[in-house]
């Protein structure tokens, strides 16, 4: 479990956006309601160059959240020691306000699968994930947040619900949670459960960050709705409504707008952040 003596930092309860280099100048000149930025760790593990110089400059103006996509927390094998060392180096010099990863796996032996794949929620998986999180927190030297996945199938062998699985991980490891509201909506549609019921069961007291993103609509082989977590368009109205449902129960939280494919011009992304600000402003003072 994480050493409780370590300093725990928190992002401001404001809108944030996933940083894209094409927005660098406009973010500095006209950030609007954006109060913090998030980067993908793997994009900044090199040495020197313009990306790191821009990131250093931004970190003087904004709290930074580092979001990892390649640790493969849920993998059956050991964590990649080289990847973990590069992550430690990045976190060490950047000193971000927050660091997060996914409840998923993306590696097999020496192969990287370029996807975030789901896990069966069993006692054995729980032990393995907790051991990996303990290792990450020990090496990096800070508390991490763990994000709920978007799901397209369920495992017959699962013996835990996802909210209870995440609650137990947080209890055993001391990690926090990153609640991706779009992922909840995508999973609820694909697996036919109530997103509001999921939120009612979710341990909101451990949430240090909320994510919102766009998704694509499709149908499965039986003609049923199938949602794909694409991060390539605006957040849809039902997801905004689910965010309100969350905030009514959790109170103000940092809210990130994720837009990773077909990235729009800055005014469009800033407008999404402004809508998140409106969601926060409707809460009682």
GROMACS .gro file of N, CA, C and O in nm, residues 80-190:
model
  444
   80UNK      N    1   0.672  -0.371  -1.738
   80UNK     CA    2   0.793  -0.341  -1.814
   80UNK      C    3   0.881  -0.246  -1.732
   80UNK      O    4   0.845  -0.130  -1.712
   81UNK      N    5   0.995  -0.295  -1.687
   81UNK     CA    6   1.081  -0.215  -1.599
   81UNK      C    7   1.135  -0.092  -1.671
   81UNK      O    8   1.148   0.016  -1.609
   82UNK      N    9   1.167  -0.103  -1.799
   82UNK     CA   10   1.218   0.013  -1.873
   82UNK      C   11   1.110   0.120  -1.888
   82UNK      O   12   1.137   0.239  -1.872
   83UNK      N   13   0.989   0.077  -1.919
   83UNK     CA   14   0.878   0.172  -1.932
   83UNK      C   15   0.854   0.242  -1.799
   83UNK      O   16   0.835   0.365  -1.793
   84UNK      N   17   0.857   0.167  -1.691
   84UNK     CA   18   0.834   0.223  -1.559
   84UNK      C   19   0.945   0.322  -1.522
   84UNK      O   20   0.919   0.426  -1.461
   85UNK      N   21   1.069   0.291  -1.560
   85UNK     CA   22   1.180   0.382  -1.533
   85UNK      C   23   1.165   0.513  -1.610
   85UNK      O   24   1.192   0.622  -1.557
   86UNK      N   25   1.121   0.504  -1.735
   86UNK     CA   26   1.098   0.626  -1.814
   86UNK      C   27   0.985   0.709  -1.755
   86UNK      O   28   0.991   0.833  -1.752
   87UNK      N   29   0.882   0.641  -1.707
   87UNK     CA   30   0.772   0.712  -1.642
   87UNK      C   31   0.820   0.782  -1.516
   87UNK      O   32   0.784   0.899  -1.490
   88UNK      N   33   0.902   0.714  -1.436
   88UNK     CA   34   0.956   0.775  -1.315
   88UNK      C   35   1.036   0.900  -1.349
   88UNK      O   36   1.026   1.003  -1.279
   89UNK      N   37   1.116   0.893  -1.456
   89UNK     CA   38   1.197   1.009  -1.496
   89UNK      C   39   1.108   1.126  -1.536
   89UNK      O   40   1.132   1.241  -1.494
   90UNK      N   41   1.004   1.100  -1.614
   90UNK     CA   42   0.911   1.205  -1.657
   90UNK      C   43   0.844   1.270  -1.537
   90UNK      O   44   0.841   1.394  -1.524
   91UNK      N   45   0.791   1.188  -1.449
   91UNK     CA   46   0.722   1.241  -1.331
   91UNK      C   47   0.820   1.316  -1.242
   91UNK      O   48   0.786   1.418  -1.180
   92UNK      N   49   0.945   1.269  -1.238
   92UNK     CA   50   1.044   1.333  -1.153
   92UNK      C   51   1.075   1.476  -1.193
   92UNK      O   52   1.081   1.566  -1.109
   93UNK      N   53   1.099   1.500  -1.325
   93UNK     CA   54   1.135   1.637  -1.364
   93UNK      C   55   1.014   1.726  -1.383
   93UNK      O   56   1.021   1.846  -1.359
   94UNK      N   57   0.900   1.667  -1.425
   94UNK     CA   58   0.781   1.748  -1.450
   94UNK      C   59   0.708   1.782  -1.321
   94UNK      O   60   0.649   1.890  -1.310
   95UNK      N   61   0.711   1.691  -1.225
   95UNK     CA   62   0.639   1.707  -1.098
   95UNK      C   63   0.493   1.744  -1.123
   95UNK      O   64   0.443   1.849  -1.080
   96UNK      N   65   0.419   1.656  -1.193
   96UNK     CA   66   0.279   1.686  -1.225
   96UNK      C   67   0.193   1.685  -1.100
   96UNK      O   68   0.229   1.627  -0.997
   97UNK      N   69   0.078   1.747  -1.112
   97UNK     CA   70  -0.016   1.748  -1.001
   97UNK      C   71  -0.082   1.612  -0.983
   97UNK      O   72  -0.118   1.574  -0.872
   98UNK      N   73  -0.098   1.538  -1.093
   98UNK     CA   74  -0.169   1.411  -1.087
   98UNK      C   75  -0.109   1.314  -1.188
   98UNK      O   76  -0.052   1.354  -1.290
   99UNK      N   77  -0.120   1.183  -1.157
   99UNK     CA   78  -0.077   1.078  -1.247
   99UNK      C   79  -0.183   0.968  -1.247
   99UNK      O   80  -0.234   0.929  -1.141
  100UNK      N   81  -0.217   0.917  -1.365
  100UNK     CA   82  -0.322   0.816  -1.375
  100UNK      C   83  -0.288   0.711  -1.479
  100UNK      O   84  -0.204   0.732  -1.568
  101UNK      N   85  -0.356   0.598  -1.469
  101UNK     CA   86  -0.344   0.488  -1.565
  101UNK      C   87  -0.479   0.417  -1.576
  101UNK      O   88  -0.575   0.455  -1.510
  102UNK      N   89  -0.483   0.313  -1.661
  102UNK     CA   90  -0.608   0.244  -1.692
  102UNK      C   91  -0.616   0.107  -1.626
  102UNK      O   92  -0.515   0.037  -1.614
  103UNK      N   93  -0.738   0.068  -1.590
  103UNK     CA   94  -0.764  -0.069  -1.550
  103UNK      C   95  -0.781  -0.152  -1.677
  103UNK      O   96  -0.892  -0.169  -1.729
  104UNK      N   97  -0.669  -0.198  -1.730
  104UNK     CA   98  -0.669  -0.268  -1.858
  104UNK      C   99  -0.535  -0.336  -1.877
  104UNK      O  100  -0.443  -0.318  -1.797
  105UNK      N  101  -0.523  -0.415  -1.985
  105UNK     CA  102  -0.393  -0.470  -2.024
  105UNK      C  103  -0.373  -0.445  -2.172
  105UNK      O  104  -0.469  -0.434  -2.250
  106UNK      N  105  -0.246  -0.433  -2.212
  106UNK     CA  106  -0.215  -0.399  -2.351
  106UNK      C  107  -0.086  -0.465  -2.399
  106UNK      O  108  -0.035  -0.429  -2.505
  107UNK      N  109  -0.033  -0.559  -2.321
  107UNK     CA  110   0.090  -0.627  -2.362
  107UNK      C  111   0.075  -0.778  -2.344
  107UNK      O  112  -0.001  -0.825  -2.258
  108UNK      N  113   0.149  -0.852  -2.426
  108UNK     CA  114   0.158  -0.998  -2.411
  108UNK      C  115   0.300  -1.039  -2.447
  108UNK      O  116   0.344  -1.016  -2.560
  109UNK      N  117   0.369  -1.097  -2.350
  109UNK     CA  118   0.512  -1.124  -2.366
  109UNK      C  119   0.581  -0.993  -2.404
  109UNK      O  120   0.572  -0.897  -2.331
  110UNK      N  121   0.646  -0.988  -2.519
  110UNK     CA  122   0.716  -0.865  -2.558
  110UNK      C  123   0.636  -0.782  -2.658
  110UNK      O  124   0.687  -0.685  -2.714
  111UNK      N  125   0.509  -0.818  -2.680
  111UNK     CA  126   0.429  -0.752  -2.782
  111UNK      C  127   0.338  -0.647  -2.719
  111UNK      O  128   0.272  -0.673  -2.617
  112UNK      N  129   0.334  -0.528  -2.781
  112UNK     CA  130   0.242  -0.422  -2.740
  112UNK      C  131   0.125  -0.422  -2.836
  112UNK      O  132   0.143  -0.417  -2.958
  113UNK      N  133   0.002  -0.428  -2.783
  113UNK     CA  134  -0.117  -0.452  -2.865
  113UNK      C  135  -0.189  -0.325  -2.907
  113UNK      O  136  -0.288  -0.331  -2.978
  114UNK      N  137  -0.142  -0.208  -2.864
  114UNK     CA  138  -0.199  -0.080  -2.906
  114UNK      C  139  -0.349  -0.072  -2.880
  114UNK      O  140  -0.426  -0.019  -2.960
  115UNK      N  141  -0.393  -0.130  -2.769
  115UNK     CA  142  -0.532  -0.122  -2.729
  115UNK      C  143  -0.539  -0.140  -2.578
  115UNK      O  144  -0.445  -0.190  -2.516
  116UNK      N  145  -0.649  -0.097  -2.520
  116UNK     CA  146  -0.671  -0.113  -2.376
  116UNK      C  147  -0.778  -0.220  -2.358
  116UNK      O  148  -0.897  -0.196  -2.377
  117UNK      N  149  -0.734  -0.340  -2.321
  117UNK     CA  150  -0.821  -0.457  -2.323
  117UNK      C  151  -0.875  -0.487  -2.183
  117UNK      O  152  -0.809  -0.464  -2.082
  118UNK      N  153  -0.998  -0.540  -2.176
  118UNK     CA  154  -1.065  -0.559  -2.046
  118UNK      C  155  -1.013  -0.679  -1.970
  118UNK      O  156  -0.942  -0.766  -2.025
  119UNK      N  157  -1.051  -0.685  -1.843
  119UNK     CA  158  -1.007  -0.791  -1.752
  119UNK      C  159  -1.128  -0.862  -1.692
  119UNK      O  160  -1.233  -0.800  -1.670
  120UNK      N  161  -1.114  -0.991  -1.659
  120UNK     CA  162  -1.216  -1.055  -1.575
  120UNK      C  163  -1.200  -1.007  -1.431
  120UNK      O  164  -1.086  -0.993  -1.382
  121UNK      N  165  -1.309  -0.980  -1.365
  121UNK     CA  166  -1.303  -0.929  -1.229
  121UNK      C  167  -1.313  -1.045  -1.131
  121UNK      O  168  -1.421  -1.081  -1.082
  122UNK      N  169  -1.196  -1.105  -1.104
  122UNK     CA  170  -1.184  -1.220  -1.016
  122UNK      C  171  -1.087  -1.188  -0.903
  122UNK      O  172  -1.014  -1.089  -0.908
  123UNK      N  173  -1.083  -1.275  -0.802
  123UNK     CA  174  -0.989  -1.255  -0.691
  123UNK      C  175  -0.845  -1.257  -0.740
  123UNK      O  176  -0.761  -1.179  -0.694
  124UNK      N  177  -0.815  -1.346  -0.834
  124UNK     CA  178  -0.677  -1.354  -0.885
  124UNK      C  179  -0.639  -1.226  -0.960
  124UNK      O  180  -0.528  -1.174  -0.943
  125UNK      N  181  -0.731  -1.174  -1.041
  125UNK     CA  182  -0.703  -1.049  -1.112
  125UNK      C  183  -0.686  -0.935  -1.014
  125UNK      O  184  -0.597  -0.850  -1.031
  126UNK      N  185  -0.769  -0.933  -0.912
  126UNK     CA  186  -0.761  -0.827  -0.812
  126UNK      C  187  -0.624  -0.825  -0.745
  126UNK      O  188  -0.562  -0.718  -0.731
  127UNK      N  189  -0.575  -0.940  -0.706
  127UNK     CA  190  -0.444  -0.947  -0.642
  127UNK      C  191  -0.335  -0.898  -0.736
  127UNK      O  192  -0.245  -0.821  -0.696
  128UNK      N  193  -0.339  -0.942  -0.861
  128UNK     CA  194  -0.237  -0.903  -0.958
  128UNK      C  195  -0.239  -0.752  -0.984
  128UNK      O  196  -0.134  -0.687  -0.985
  129UNK      N  197  -0.358  -0.696  -1.003
  129UNK     CA  198  -0.369  -0.552  -1.029
  129UNK      C  199  -0.318  -0.472  -0.909
  129UNK      O  200  -0.245  -0.374  -0.924
  130UNK      N  201  -0.355  -0.514  -0.789
  130UNK     CA  202  -0.309  -0.443  -0.669
  130UNK      C  203  -0.157  -0.451  -0.655
  130UNK      O  204  -0.093  -0.351  -0.618
  131UNK      N  205  -0.100  -0.566  -0.683
  131UNK     CA  206   0.045  -0.579  -0.677
  131UNK      C  207   0.113  -0.484  -0.775
  131UNK      O  208   0.214  -0.419  -0.743
  132UNK      N  209   0.058  -0.474  -0.896
  132UNK     CA  210   0.115  -0.385  -0.997
  132UNK      C  211   0.101  -0.238  -0.956
  132UNK      O  212   0.193  -0.158  -0.976
  133UNK      N  213  -0.013  -0.202  -0.901
  133UNK     CA  214  -0.033  -0.064  -0.858
  133UNK      C  215   0.063  -0.030  -0.744
  133UNK      O  216   0.123   0.079  -0.740
  134UNK      N  217   0.079  -0.123  -0.650
  134UNK     CA  218   0.176  -0.100  -0.542
  134UNK      C  219   0.315  -0.076  -0.598
  134UNK      O  220   0.388   0.014  -0.553
  135UNK      N  221   0.353  -0.154  -0.699
  135UNK     CA  222   0.485  -0.139  -0.760
  135UNK      C  223   0.498  -0.002  -0.826
  135UNK      O  224   0.599   0.067  -0.810
  136UNK      N  225   0.397   0.037  -0.903
  136UNK     CA  226   0.401   0.167  -0.971
  136UNK      C  227   0.412   0.280  -0.870
  136UNK      O  228   0.496   0.370  -0.884
  137UNK      N  229   0.331   0.277  -0.767
  137UNK     CA  230   0.333   0.385  -0.668
  137UNK      C  231   0.464   0.389  -0.593
  137UNK      O  232   0.515   0.497  -0.560
  138UNK      N  233   0.522   0.273  -0.566
  138UNK     CA  234   0.653   0.270  -0.498
  138UNK      C  235   0.763   0.327  -0.587
  138UNK      O  236   0.846   0.405  -0.541
  139UNK      N  237   0.763   0.290  -0.715
  139UNK     CA  238   0.869   0.336  -0.805
  139UNK      C  239   0.853   0.484  -0.837
  139UNK      O  240   0.950   0.561  -0.832
  140UNK      N  241   0.732   0.525  -0.872
  140UNK     CA  242   0.708   0.664  -0.911
  140UNK      C  243   0.710   0.756  -0.789
  140UNK      O  244   0.744   0.874  -0.800
  141UNK      N  245   0.675   0.702  -0.675
  141UNK     CA  246   0.683   0.780  -0.553
  141UNK      C  247   0.565   0.871  -0.528
  141UNK      O  248   0.577   0.971  -0.457
  142UNK      N  249   0.450   0.837  -0.587
  142UNK     CA  250   0.331   0.917  -0.563
  142UNK      C  251   0.207   0.832  -0.587
  142UNK      O  252   0.212   0.726  -0.648
  143UNK      N  253   0.097   0.882  -0.536
  143UNK     CA  254  -0.032   0.816  -0.552
  143UNK      C  255  -0.077   0.827  -0.698
  143UNK      O  256  -0.061   0.929  -0.762
  144UNK      N  257  -0.132   0.718  -0.750
  144UNK     CA  258  -0.187   0.720  -0.885
  144UNK      C  259  -0.339   0.709  -0.880
  144UNK      O  260  -0.398   0.667  -0.779
  145UNK      N  261  -0.403   0.749  -0.990
  145UNK     CA  262  -0.545   0.730  -1.009
  145UNK      C  263  -0.565   0.618  -1.111
  145UNK      O  264  -0.487   0.605  -1.206
  146UNK      N  265  -0.669   0.539  -1.094
  146UNK     CA  266  -0.698   0.427  -1.184
  146UNK      C  267  -0.831   0.452  -1.253
  146UNK      O  268  -0.932   0.478  -1.188
  147UNK      N  269  -0.830   0.442  -1.387
  147UNK     CA  270  -0.949   0.473  -1.467
  147UNK      C  271  -1.031   0.349  -1.500
  147UNK      O  272  -0.977   0.245  -1.538
  148UNK      N  273  -1.163   0.361  -1.488
  148UNK     CA  274  -1.255   0.255  -1.530
  148UNK      C  275  -1.254   0.242  -1.682
  148UNK      O  276  -1.242   0.341  -1.754
  149UNK      N  277  -1.265   0.121  -1.735
  149UNK     CA  278  -1.255   0.101  -1.880
  149UNK      C  279  -1.389   0.123  -1.951
  149UNK      O  280  -1.496   0.126  -1.889
  150UNK      N  281  -1.382   0.136  -2.083
  150UNK     CA  282  -1.500   0.119  -2.167
  150UNK      C  283  -1.504  -0.028  -2.209
  150UNK      O  284  -1.402  -0.084  -2.249
  151UNK      N  285  -1.622  -0.090  -2.198
  151UNK     CA  286  -1.631  -0.236  -2.218
  151UNK      C  287  -1.722  -0.270  -2.334
  151UNK      O  288  -1.824  -0.203  -2.358
  152UNK      N  289  -1.685  -0.376  -2.404
  152UNK     CA  290  -1.762  -0.423  -2.519
  152UNK      C  291  -1.807  -0.568  -2.499
  152UNK      O  292  -1.880  -0.622  -2.580
  153UNK      N  293  -1.761  -0.629  -2.390
  153UNK     CA  294  -1.801  -0.765  -2.354
  153UNK      C  295  -1.783  -0.780  -2.204
  153UNK      O  296  -1.713  -0.701  -2.139
  154UNK      N  297  -1.847  -0.882  -2.149
  154UNK     CA  298  -1.832  -0.914  -2.006
  154UNK      C  299  -1.780  -1.057  -1.996
  154UNK      O  300  -1.808  -1.142  -2.081
  155UNK      N  301  -1.702  -1.084  -1.891
  155UNK     CA  302  -1.644  -1.216  -1.871
  155UNK      C  303  -1.735  -1.300  -1.782
  155UNK      O  304  -1.776  -1.256  -1.673
  156UNK      N  305  -1.763  -1.424  -1.825
  156UNK     CA  306  -1.849  -1.512  -1.747
  156UNK      C  307  -1.788  -1.544  -1.612
  156UNK      O  308  -1.859  -1.568  -1.514
  157UNK      N  309  -1.653  -1.544  -1.604
  157UNK     CA  310  -1.587  -1.583  -1.479
  157UNK      C  311  -1.579  -1.469  -1.377
  157UNK      O  312  -1.532  -1.490  -1.264
  158UNK      N  313  -1.621  -1.349  -1.412
  158UNK     CA  314  -1.614  -1.236  -1.317
  158UNK      C  315  -1.701  -1.263  -1.195
  158UNK      O  316  -1.817  -1.306  -1.207
  159UNK      N  317  -1.646  -1.238  -1.078
  159UNK     CA  318  -1.718  -1.257  -0.952
  159UNK      C  319  -1.736  -1.125  -0.877
  159UNK      O  320  -1.797  -1.124  -0.770
  160UNK      N  321  -1.680  -1.017  -0.929
  160UNK     CA  322  -1.695  -0.885  -0.871
  160UNK      C  323  -1.766  -0.794  -0.972
  160UNK      O  324  -1.743  -0.805  -1.092
  161UNK      N  325  -1.847  -0.703  -0.922
  161UNK     CA  326  -1.894  -0.595  -1.008
  161UNK      C  327  -1.778  -0.497  -1.027
  161UNK      O  328  -1.686  -0.490  -0.946
  162UNK      N  329  -1.783  -0.420  -1.135
  162UNK     CA  330  -1.674  -0.325  -1.160
  162UNK      C  331  -1.663  -0.220  -1.049
  162UNK      O  332  -1.550  -0.193  -1.001
  163UNK      N  333  -1.772  -0.158  -1.003
  163UNK     CA  334  -1.756  -0.061  -0.894
  163UNK      C  335  -1.696  -0.122  -0.767
  163UNK      O  336  -1.610  -0.059  -0.703
  164UNK      N  337  -1.739  -0.242  -0.731
  164UNK     CA  338  -1.683  -0.306  -0.611
  164UNK      C  339  -1.537  -0.343  -0.631
  164UNK      O  340  -1.456  -0.335  -0.537
  165UNK      N  341  -1.502  -0.385  -0.752
  165UNK     CA  342  -1.363  -0.419  -0.784
  165UNK      C  343  -1.274  -0.296  -0.768
  165UNK      O  344  -1.167  -0.303  -0.704
  166UNK      N  345  -1.319  -0.184  -0.819
  166UNK     CA  346  -1.241  -0.060  -0.807
  166UNK      C  347  -1.235  -0.012  -0.663
  166UNK      O  348  -1.130   0.037  -0.618
  167UNK      N  349  -1.344  -0.027  -0.590
  167UNK     CA  350  -1.343   0.013  -0.449
  167UNK      C  351  -1.240  -0.067  -0.370
  167UNK      O  352  -1.166  -0.013  -0.287
  168UNK      N  353  -1.234  -0.197  -0.397
  168UNK     CA  354  -1.141  -0.283  -0.324
  168UNK      C  355  -0.996  -0.253  -0.363
  168UNK      O  356  -0.907  -0.256  -0.277
  169UNK      N  357  -0.972  -0.221  -0.491
  169UNK     CA  358  -0.837  -0.181  -0.532
  169UNK      C  359  -0.794  -0.057  -0.456
  169UNK      O  360  -0.681  -0.048  -0.405
  170UNK      N  361  -0.882   0.043  -0.449
  170UNK     CA  362  -0.849   0.166  -0.378
  170UNK      C  363  -0.823   0.138  -0.231
  170UNK      O  364  -0.732   0.197  -0.170
  171UNK      N  365  -0.901   0.049  -0.171
  171UNK     CA  366  -0.883   0.017  -0.029
  171UNK      C  367  -0.748  -0.051  -0.005
  171UNK      O  368  -0.676  -0.017   0.091
  172UNK      N  369  -0.712  -0.145  -0.090
  172UNK     CA  370  -0.590  -0.222  -0.068
  172UNK      C  371  -0.463  -0.142  -0.099
  172UNK      O  372  -0.360  -0.162  -0.034
  173UNK      N  373  -0.467  -0.058  -0.199
  173UNK     CA  374  -0.345   0.008  -0.248
  173UNK      C  375  -0.334   0.154  -0.205
  173UNK      O  376  -0.224   0.211  -0.214
  174UNK      N  377  -0.443   0.216  -0.166
  174UNK     CA  378  -0.441   0.359  -0.137
  174UNK      C  379  -0.445   0.446  -0.260
  174UNK      O  380  -0.431   0.569  -0.251
  175UNK      N  381  -0.462   0.386  -0.380
  175UNK     CA  382  -0.470   0.468  -0.501
  175UNK      C  383  -0.604   0.541  -0.505
  175UNK      O  384  -0.698   0.508  -0.433
  176UNK      N  385  -0.611   0.643  -0.590
  176UNK     CA  386  -0.736   0.711  -0.616
  176UNK      C  387  -0.798   0.656  -0.743
  176UNK      O  388  -0.744   0.565  -0.807
  177UNK      N  389  -0.911   0.712  -0.781
  177UNK     CA  390  -0.982   0.667  -0.900
  177UNK      C  391  -1.006   0.782  -0.996
  177UNK      O  392  -1.024   0.897  -0.954
  178UNK      N  393  -1.003   0.749  -1.123
  178UNK     CA  394  -1.038   0.842  -1.230
  178UNK      C  395  -1.167   0.789  -1.290
  178UNK      O  396  -1.170   0.679  -1.347
  179UNK      N  397  -1.274   0.866  -1.278
  179UNK     CA  398  -1.404   0.823  -1.328
  179UNK      C  399  -1.425   0.879  -1.469
  179UNK      O  400  -1.442   0.999  -1.487
  180UNK      N  401  -1.422   0.790  -1.568
  180UNK     CA  402  -1.452   0.831  -1.706
  180UNK      C  403  -1.602   0.812  -1.727
  180UNK      O  404  -1.651   0.698  -1.739
  181UNK      N  405  -1.675   0.923  -1.732
  181UNK     CA  406  -1.821   0.918  -1.742
  181UNK      C  407  -1.864   0.865  -1.879
  181UNK      O  408  -1.963   0.791  -1.889
  182UNK      N  409  -1.790   0.902  -1.984
  182UNK     CA  410  -1.823   0.847  -2.115
  182UNK      C  411  -1.804   0.696  -2.118
  182UNK      O  412  -1.884   0.624  -2.178
  183UNK      N  413  -1.699   0.647  -2.053
  183UNK     CA  414  -1.678   0.502  -2.047
  183UNK      C  415  -1.794   0.431  -1.979
  183UNK      O  416  -1.835   0.322  -2.020
  184UNK      N  417  -1.847   0.493  -1.874
  184UNK     CA  418  -1.964   0.434  -1.806
  184UNK      C  419  -2.081   0.426  -1.903
  184UNK      O  420  -2.149   0.323  -1.913
  185UNK      N  421  -2.105   0.534  -1.976
  185UNK     CA  422  -2.218   0.537  -2.070
  185UNK      C  423  -2.198   0.436  -2.183
  185UNK      O  424  -2.292   0.365  -2.221
  186UNK      N  425  -2.076   0.428  -2.237
  186UNK     CA  426  -2.046   0.332  -2.343
  186UNK      C  427  -2.067   0.189  -2.292
  186UNK      O  428  -2.135   0.107  -2.357
  187UNK      N  429  -2.012   0.157  -2.176
  187UNK     CA  430  -2.024   0.021  -2.122
  187UNK      C  431  -2.169  -0.013  -2.090
  187UNK      O  432  -2.215  -0.125  -2.117
  188UNK      N  433  -2.243   0.083  -2.034
  188UNK     CA  434  -2.383   0.059  -1.999
  188UNK      C  435  -2.466   0.029  -2.122
  188UNK      O  436  -2.554  -0.058  -2.120
  189UNK      N  437  -2.439   0.102  -2.231
  189UNK     CA  438  -2.513   0.077  -2.356
  189UNK      C  439  -2.476  -0.059  -2.414
  189UNK      O  440  -2.563  -0.138  -2.453
  190UNK      N  441  -2.347  -0.087  -2.419
  190UNK     CA  442  -2.301  -0.212  -2.482
  190UNK      C  443  -2.340  -0.335  -2.402
  190UNK      O  444  -2.368  -0.441  -2.460
   0.00000   0.00000   0.00000
